Protein backbone atom coordinates (compact mmCIF):
# COMPACT_ATOMS: atom_id res chain seq x y z
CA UNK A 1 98.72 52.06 129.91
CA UNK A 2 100.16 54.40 127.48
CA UNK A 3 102.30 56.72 129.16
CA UNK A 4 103.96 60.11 128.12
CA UNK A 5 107.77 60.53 129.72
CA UNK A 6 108.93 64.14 128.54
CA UNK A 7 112.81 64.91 128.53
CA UNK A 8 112.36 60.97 127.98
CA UNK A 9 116.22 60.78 126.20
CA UNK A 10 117.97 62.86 128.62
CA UNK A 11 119.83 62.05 132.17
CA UNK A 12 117.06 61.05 134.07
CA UNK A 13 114.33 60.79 131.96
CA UNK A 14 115.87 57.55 130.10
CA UNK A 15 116.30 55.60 133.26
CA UNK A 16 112.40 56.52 133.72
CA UNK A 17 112.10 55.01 130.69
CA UNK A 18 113.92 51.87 130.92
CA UNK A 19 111.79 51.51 135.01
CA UNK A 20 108.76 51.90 132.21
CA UNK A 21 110.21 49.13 129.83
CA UNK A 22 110.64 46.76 132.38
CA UNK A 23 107.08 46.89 133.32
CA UNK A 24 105.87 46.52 130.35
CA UNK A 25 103.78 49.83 129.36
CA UNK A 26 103.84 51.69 126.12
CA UNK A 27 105.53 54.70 126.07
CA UNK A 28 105.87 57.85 124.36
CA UNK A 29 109.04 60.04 124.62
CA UNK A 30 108.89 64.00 123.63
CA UNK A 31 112.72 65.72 123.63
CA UNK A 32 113.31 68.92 121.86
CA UNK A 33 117.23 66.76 121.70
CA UNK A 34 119.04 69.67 123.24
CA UNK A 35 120.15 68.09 126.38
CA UNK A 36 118.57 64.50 125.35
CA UNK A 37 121.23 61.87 123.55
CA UNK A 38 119.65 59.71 120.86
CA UNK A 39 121.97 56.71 122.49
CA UNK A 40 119.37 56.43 124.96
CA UNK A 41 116.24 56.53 122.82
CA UNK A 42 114.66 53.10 122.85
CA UNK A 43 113.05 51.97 118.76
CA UNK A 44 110.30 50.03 120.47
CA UNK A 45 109.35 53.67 122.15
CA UNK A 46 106.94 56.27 120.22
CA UNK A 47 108.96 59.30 119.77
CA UNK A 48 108.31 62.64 118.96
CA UNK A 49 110.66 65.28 118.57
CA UNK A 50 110.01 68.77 119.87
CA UNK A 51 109.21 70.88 122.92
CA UNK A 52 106.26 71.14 124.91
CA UNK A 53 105.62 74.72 124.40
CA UNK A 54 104.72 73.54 120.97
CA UNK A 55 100.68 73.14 120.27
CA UNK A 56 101.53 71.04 117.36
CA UNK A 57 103.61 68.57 119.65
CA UNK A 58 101.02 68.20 122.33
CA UNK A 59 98.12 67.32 119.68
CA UNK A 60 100.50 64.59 118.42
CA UNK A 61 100.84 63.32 121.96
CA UNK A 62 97.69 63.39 123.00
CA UNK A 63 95.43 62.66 119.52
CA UNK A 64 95.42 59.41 121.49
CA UNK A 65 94.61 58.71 125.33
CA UNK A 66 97.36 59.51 127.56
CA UNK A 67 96.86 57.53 131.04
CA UNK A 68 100.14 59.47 133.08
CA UNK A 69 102.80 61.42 132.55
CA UNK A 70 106.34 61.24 133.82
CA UNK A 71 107.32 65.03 133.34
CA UNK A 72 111.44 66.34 133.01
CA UNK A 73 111.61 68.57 130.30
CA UNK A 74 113.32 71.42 132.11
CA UNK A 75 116.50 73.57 132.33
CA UNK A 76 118.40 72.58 135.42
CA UNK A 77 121.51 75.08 135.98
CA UNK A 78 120.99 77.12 138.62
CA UNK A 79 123.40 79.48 138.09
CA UNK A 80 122.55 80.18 134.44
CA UNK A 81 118.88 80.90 136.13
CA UNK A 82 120.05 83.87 137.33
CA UNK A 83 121.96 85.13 134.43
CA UNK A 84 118.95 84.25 131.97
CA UNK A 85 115.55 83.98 134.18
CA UNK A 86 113.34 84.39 130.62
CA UNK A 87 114.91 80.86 129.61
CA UNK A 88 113.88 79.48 132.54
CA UNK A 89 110.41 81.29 132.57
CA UNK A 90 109.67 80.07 128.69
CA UNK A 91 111.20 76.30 129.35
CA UNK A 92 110.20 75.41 132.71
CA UNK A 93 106.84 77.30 133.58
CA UNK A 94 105.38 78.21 130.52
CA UNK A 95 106.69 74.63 128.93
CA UNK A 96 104.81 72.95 132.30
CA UNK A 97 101.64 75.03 132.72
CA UNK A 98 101.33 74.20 128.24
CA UNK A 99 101.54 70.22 129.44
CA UNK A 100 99.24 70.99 132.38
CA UNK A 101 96.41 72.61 129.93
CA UNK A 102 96.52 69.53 127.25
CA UNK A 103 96.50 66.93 130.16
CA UNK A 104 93.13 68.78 131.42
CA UNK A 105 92.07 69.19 127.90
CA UNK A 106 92.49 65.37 127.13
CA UNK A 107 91.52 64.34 130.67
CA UNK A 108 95.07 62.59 131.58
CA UNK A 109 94.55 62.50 135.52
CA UNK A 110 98.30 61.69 136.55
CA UNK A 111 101.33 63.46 136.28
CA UNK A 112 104.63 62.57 137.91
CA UNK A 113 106.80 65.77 138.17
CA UNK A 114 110.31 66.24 138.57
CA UNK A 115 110.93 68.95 141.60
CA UNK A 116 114.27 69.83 143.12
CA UNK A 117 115.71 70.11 146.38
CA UNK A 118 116.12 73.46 145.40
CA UNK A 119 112.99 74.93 146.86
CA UNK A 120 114.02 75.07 150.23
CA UNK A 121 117.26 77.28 149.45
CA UNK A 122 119.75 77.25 152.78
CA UNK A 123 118.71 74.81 154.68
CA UNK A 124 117.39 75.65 158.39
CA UNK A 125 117.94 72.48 160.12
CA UNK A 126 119.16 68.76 159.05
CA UNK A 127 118.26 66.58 157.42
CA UNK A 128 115.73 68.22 155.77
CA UNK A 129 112.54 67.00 155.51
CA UNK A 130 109.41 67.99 153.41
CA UNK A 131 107.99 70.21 156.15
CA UNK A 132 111.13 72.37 155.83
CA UNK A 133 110.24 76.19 154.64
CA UNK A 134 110.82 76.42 151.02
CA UNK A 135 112.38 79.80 150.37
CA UNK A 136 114.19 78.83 146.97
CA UNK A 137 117.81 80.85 146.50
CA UNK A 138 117.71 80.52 142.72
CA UNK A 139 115.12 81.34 139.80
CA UNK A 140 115.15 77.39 138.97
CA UNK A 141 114.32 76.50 142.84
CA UNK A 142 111.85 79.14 141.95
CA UNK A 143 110.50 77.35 138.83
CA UNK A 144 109.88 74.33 140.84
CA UNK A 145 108.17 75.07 143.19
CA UNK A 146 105.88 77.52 141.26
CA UNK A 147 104.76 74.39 139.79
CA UNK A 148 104.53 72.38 142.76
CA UNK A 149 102.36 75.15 143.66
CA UNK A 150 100.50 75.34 140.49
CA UNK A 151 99.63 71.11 140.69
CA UNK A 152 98.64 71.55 144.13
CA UNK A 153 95.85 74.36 142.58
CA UNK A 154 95.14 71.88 139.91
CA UNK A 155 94.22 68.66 142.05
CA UNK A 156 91.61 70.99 144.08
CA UNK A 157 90.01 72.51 140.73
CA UNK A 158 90.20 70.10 138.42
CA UNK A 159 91.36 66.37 140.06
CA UNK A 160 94.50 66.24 138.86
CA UNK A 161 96.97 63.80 140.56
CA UNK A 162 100.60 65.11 141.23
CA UNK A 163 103.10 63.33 142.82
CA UNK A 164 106.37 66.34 143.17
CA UNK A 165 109.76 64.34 143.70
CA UNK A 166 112.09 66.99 144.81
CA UNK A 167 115.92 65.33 144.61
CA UNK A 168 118.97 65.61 145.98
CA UNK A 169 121.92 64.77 144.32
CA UNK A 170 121.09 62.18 140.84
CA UNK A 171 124.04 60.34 139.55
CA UNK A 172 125.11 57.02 138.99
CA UNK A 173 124.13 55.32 135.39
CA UNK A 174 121.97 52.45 135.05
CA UNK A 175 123.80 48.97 136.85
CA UNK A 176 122.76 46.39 133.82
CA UNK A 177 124.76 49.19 131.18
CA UNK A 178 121.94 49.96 129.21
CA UNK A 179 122.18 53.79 129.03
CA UNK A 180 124.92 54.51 126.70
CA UNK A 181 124.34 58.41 126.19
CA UNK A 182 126.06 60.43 128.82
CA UNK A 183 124.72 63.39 130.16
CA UNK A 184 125.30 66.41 127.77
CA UNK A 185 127.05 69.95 129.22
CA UNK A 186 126.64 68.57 132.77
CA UNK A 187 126.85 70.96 136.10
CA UNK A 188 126.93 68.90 138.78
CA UNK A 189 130.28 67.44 140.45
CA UNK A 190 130.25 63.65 139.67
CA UNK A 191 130.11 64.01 135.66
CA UNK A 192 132.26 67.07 135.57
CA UNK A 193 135.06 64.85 137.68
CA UNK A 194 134.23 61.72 135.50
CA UNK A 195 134.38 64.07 132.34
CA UNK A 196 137.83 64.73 133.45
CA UNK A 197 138.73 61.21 134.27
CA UNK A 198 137.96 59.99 131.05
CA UNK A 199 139.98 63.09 129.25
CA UNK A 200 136.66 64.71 128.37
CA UNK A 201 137.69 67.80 130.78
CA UNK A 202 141.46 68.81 131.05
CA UNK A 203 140.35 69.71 135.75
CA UNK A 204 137.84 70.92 137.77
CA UNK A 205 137.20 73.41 140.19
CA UNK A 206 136.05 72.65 144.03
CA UNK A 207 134.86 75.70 145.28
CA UNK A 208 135.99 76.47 148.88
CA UNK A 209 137.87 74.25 151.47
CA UNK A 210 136.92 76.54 154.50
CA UNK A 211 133.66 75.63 155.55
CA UNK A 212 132.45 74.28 158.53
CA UNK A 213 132.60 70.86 157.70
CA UNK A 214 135.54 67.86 158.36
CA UNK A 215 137.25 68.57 155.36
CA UNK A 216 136.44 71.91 154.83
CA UNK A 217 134.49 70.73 151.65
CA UNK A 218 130.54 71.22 150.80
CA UNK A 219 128.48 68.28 152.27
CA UNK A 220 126.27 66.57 149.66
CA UNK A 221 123.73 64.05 149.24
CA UNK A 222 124.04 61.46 146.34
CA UNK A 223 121.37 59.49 144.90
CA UNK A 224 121.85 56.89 142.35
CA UNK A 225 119.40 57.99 139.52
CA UNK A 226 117.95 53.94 139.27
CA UNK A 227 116.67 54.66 142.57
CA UNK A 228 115.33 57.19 141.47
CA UNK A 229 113.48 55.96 138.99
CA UNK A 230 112.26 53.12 141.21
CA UNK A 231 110.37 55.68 142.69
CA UNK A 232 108.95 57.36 140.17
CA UNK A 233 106.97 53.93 139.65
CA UNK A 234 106.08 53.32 143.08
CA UNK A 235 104.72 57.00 142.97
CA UNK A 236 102.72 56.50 140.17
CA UNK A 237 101.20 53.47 141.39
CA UNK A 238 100.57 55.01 144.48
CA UNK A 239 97.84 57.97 143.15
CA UNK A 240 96.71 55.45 140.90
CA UNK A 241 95.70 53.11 144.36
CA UNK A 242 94.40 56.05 146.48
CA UNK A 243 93.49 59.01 143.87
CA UNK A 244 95.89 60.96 146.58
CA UNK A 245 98.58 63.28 145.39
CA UNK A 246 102.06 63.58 147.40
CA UNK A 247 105.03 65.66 147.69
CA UNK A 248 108.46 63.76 149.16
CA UNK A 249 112.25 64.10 149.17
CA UNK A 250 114.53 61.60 147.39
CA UNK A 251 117.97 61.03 148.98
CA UNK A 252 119.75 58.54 150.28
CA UNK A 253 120.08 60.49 153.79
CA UNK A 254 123.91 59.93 153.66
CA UNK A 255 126.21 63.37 153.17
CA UNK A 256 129.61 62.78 151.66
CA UNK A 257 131.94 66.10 151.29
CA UNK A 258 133.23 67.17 147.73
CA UNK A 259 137.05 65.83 148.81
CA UNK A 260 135.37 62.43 149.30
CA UNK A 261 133.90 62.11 146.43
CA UNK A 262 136.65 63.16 144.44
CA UNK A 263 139.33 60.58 146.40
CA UNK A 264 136.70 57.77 146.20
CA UNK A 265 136.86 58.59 142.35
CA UNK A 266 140.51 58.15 141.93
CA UNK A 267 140.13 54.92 143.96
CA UNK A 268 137.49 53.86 141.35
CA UNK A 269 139.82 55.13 138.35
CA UNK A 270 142.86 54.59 139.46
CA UNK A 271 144.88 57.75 138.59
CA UNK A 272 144.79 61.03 139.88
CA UNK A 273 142.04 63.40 138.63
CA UNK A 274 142.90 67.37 138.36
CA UNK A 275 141.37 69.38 140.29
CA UNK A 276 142.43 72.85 142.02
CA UNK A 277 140.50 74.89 144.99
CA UNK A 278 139.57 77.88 144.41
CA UNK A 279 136.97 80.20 146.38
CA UNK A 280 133.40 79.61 147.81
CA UNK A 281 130.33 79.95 145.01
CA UNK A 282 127.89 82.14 145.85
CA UNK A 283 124.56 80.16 147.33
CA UNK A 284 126.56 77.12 148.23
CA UNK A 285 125.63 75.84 151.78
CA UNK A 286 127.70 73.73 154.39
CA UNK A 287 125.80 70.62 154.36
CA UNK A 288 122.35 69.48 152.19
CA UNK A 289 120.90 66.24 152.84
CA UNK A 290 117.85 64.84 152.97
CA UNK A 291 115.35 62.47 155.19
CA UNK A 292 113.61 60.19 152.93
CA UNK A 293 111.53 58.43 155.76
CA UNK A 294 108.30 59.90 154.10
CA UNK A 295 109.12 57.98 150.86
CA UNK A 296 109.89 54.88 152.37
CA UNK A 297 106.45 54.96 154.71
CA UNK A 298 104.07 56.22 151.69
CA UNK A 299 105.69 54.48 148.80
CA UNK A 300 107.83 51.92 150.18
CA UNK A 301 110.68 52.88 148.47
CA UNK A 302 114.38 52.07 149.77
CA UNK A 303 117.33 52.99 147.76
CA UNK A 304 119.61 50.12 146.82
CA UNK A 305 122.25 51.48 143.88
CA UNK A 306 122.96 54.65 146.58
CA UNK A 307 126.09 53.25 148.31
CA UNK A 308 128.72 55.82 146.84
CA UNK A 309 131.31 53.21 145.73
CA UNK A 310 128.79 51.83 143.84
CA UNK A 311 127.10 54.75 142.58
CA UNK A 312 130.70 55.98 141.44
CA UNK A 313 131.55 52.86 139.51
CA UNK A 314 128.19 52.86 137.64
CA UNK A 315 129.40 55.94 135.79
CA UNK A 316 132.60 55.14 135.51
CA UNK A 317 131.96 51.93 133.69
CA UNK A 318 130.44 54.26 130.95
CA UNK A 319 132.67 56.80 130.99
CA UNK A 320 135.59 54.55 130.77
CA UNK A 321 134.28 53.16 127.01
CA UNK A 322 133.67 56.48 125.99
């Protein structure tokens, strides 16, 4: 099977690729390079360089047969989504619904998308499963699941397979230290404190200690990004076995506050990491975790990387040699 994996040399996308590797298909990787590192582009991959949007790109890809592809070419900051909605408009939905037309085109039946927690916005009860309302609280929730939305349109009109993986919280780096590109201009709290830790960052901010919480922290859930991947594959080879599309939550279903994370990485580090508290960010709530049990009864799929000592170490043993 030769299989396109877009945003194939960023964060995610390269521990896709390396699930891919493993398994032996042949693999094409499209990244524009703007987030992507060229540390984790693999020489015995196809690569082409450019975005999605681009005509020329997507007659490159698929001038020949495409069997599935593994789709994360998309902005990710939520915050800058509501500053600059047109970036995310162009990148995300316009960049998507361009892939979406040359898969039909070219008669690629199976696409593995890259979805967010994000399109549920405050969550009503917890965990939260994939039968919670999704009423996004950002333009990139937004994005998401306007293409959720749009695949779901697509498998009725024209049979095309979608499985949406909406995440939690990815970290962690690859256990066997085969990624060597770290995440660039990262805006989530385990890279930003590891960025500091490793004198990339001179502190970091945790925003409000008065919620309702044990610490007073935000509640998170943290999923190491190799588990991740592991089920992007089992997804894949699940539409592939029943010609069924799917929409489930990744997480590991365990919440850890934003004071635990940062004290578990000092224990990992060994020194003190600045840090100062300042006041609550807009859109942040409480608690956000997930139940997974719909992943783990469709695809099988139990996360094994996700214990947070572990997942904490996996980055730092990269960030350390940095």
């Amino acid at each position: 099977m030769r299989i396109l994996v877009t945003g194939g040399s960023g964060y995610i996308g390269s521990h896709i690729v390396l699930e891919l590797m493993d398994l032996g298909y042949s693999i094409v990787v499209v990244d524009d390079m703007e987030k992507g590192n060229e540390a984790n582009l693999f020489p015995q991959n196809e690569f082409i360089k450019g975005r999605i949007q681009d005509p020329n790109v997507l007659n490159a890809v698929f001038a020949k047969p495409v069997d599935a592809v593994f789709h994360f070419a998309a902005w990710k900051a939520a915050g800058e989504s509501m500053t600059d909605p047109l970036k995310y408009t162009i990148n995300n939905l316009n960049g998507t619904f361009s892939l979406i037309s040359a898969m039909v085109e070219h008669g690629c039946k199976y696409i593995v998308f890259s979805s967010s927690a994000a399109v549920y916005g405050a969550p009503q009860y917890l965990p939260i499963d994939e039968n919670h309302p999704t009423s996004p609280e950002n333009y990139y929730g937004y994005t998401k699941l306007s293409i959720e939305e749009n695949l779901r349109w697509f498998d009725q009109l024209k049979g095309l397979k979608s499985a949406c993986l909406r995440y939690f919280n990815a970290a962690g780096y690859d256990p066997q230290g085969r990624i060597r590109g770290i995440e660039k201009s990262p805006a989530n709290l385990l890279p930003i404190i590891m960025e500091v830790a490793a004198g990339l960052r001179s502190g970091f901010e945790i925003y409000g200690e008065d919620y309702d919480t044990p610490d007073g922290t935000c509640i998170r859930d943290y999923i190491h990004v190799s588990d991740l991947a592991k089920a992007h594959i089992l997804a894949l080879q699940y539409m592939l076995k029943s010609n069924e599309s799917l929409t489930v939550n990744l997480g590991s279903e365990n919440g850890y506050s934003v004071k635990e994370m940062t004290e578990l990485a000092e224990k990992v580090v060994g020194k003190p990491i600045p840090h100062k508290i300042v006041g609550r960010r807009a859109g942040d709530p409480a608690k956000l975790y997930a139940s997974s049990s719909k992943a783990k009864s469709m695809l099988g799929w139990e996360p094994k990387h996700s214990d947070a000592k572990d997942l904490v170490q996996s980055m730092w043993e990269l960030y350390k040699s940095l």
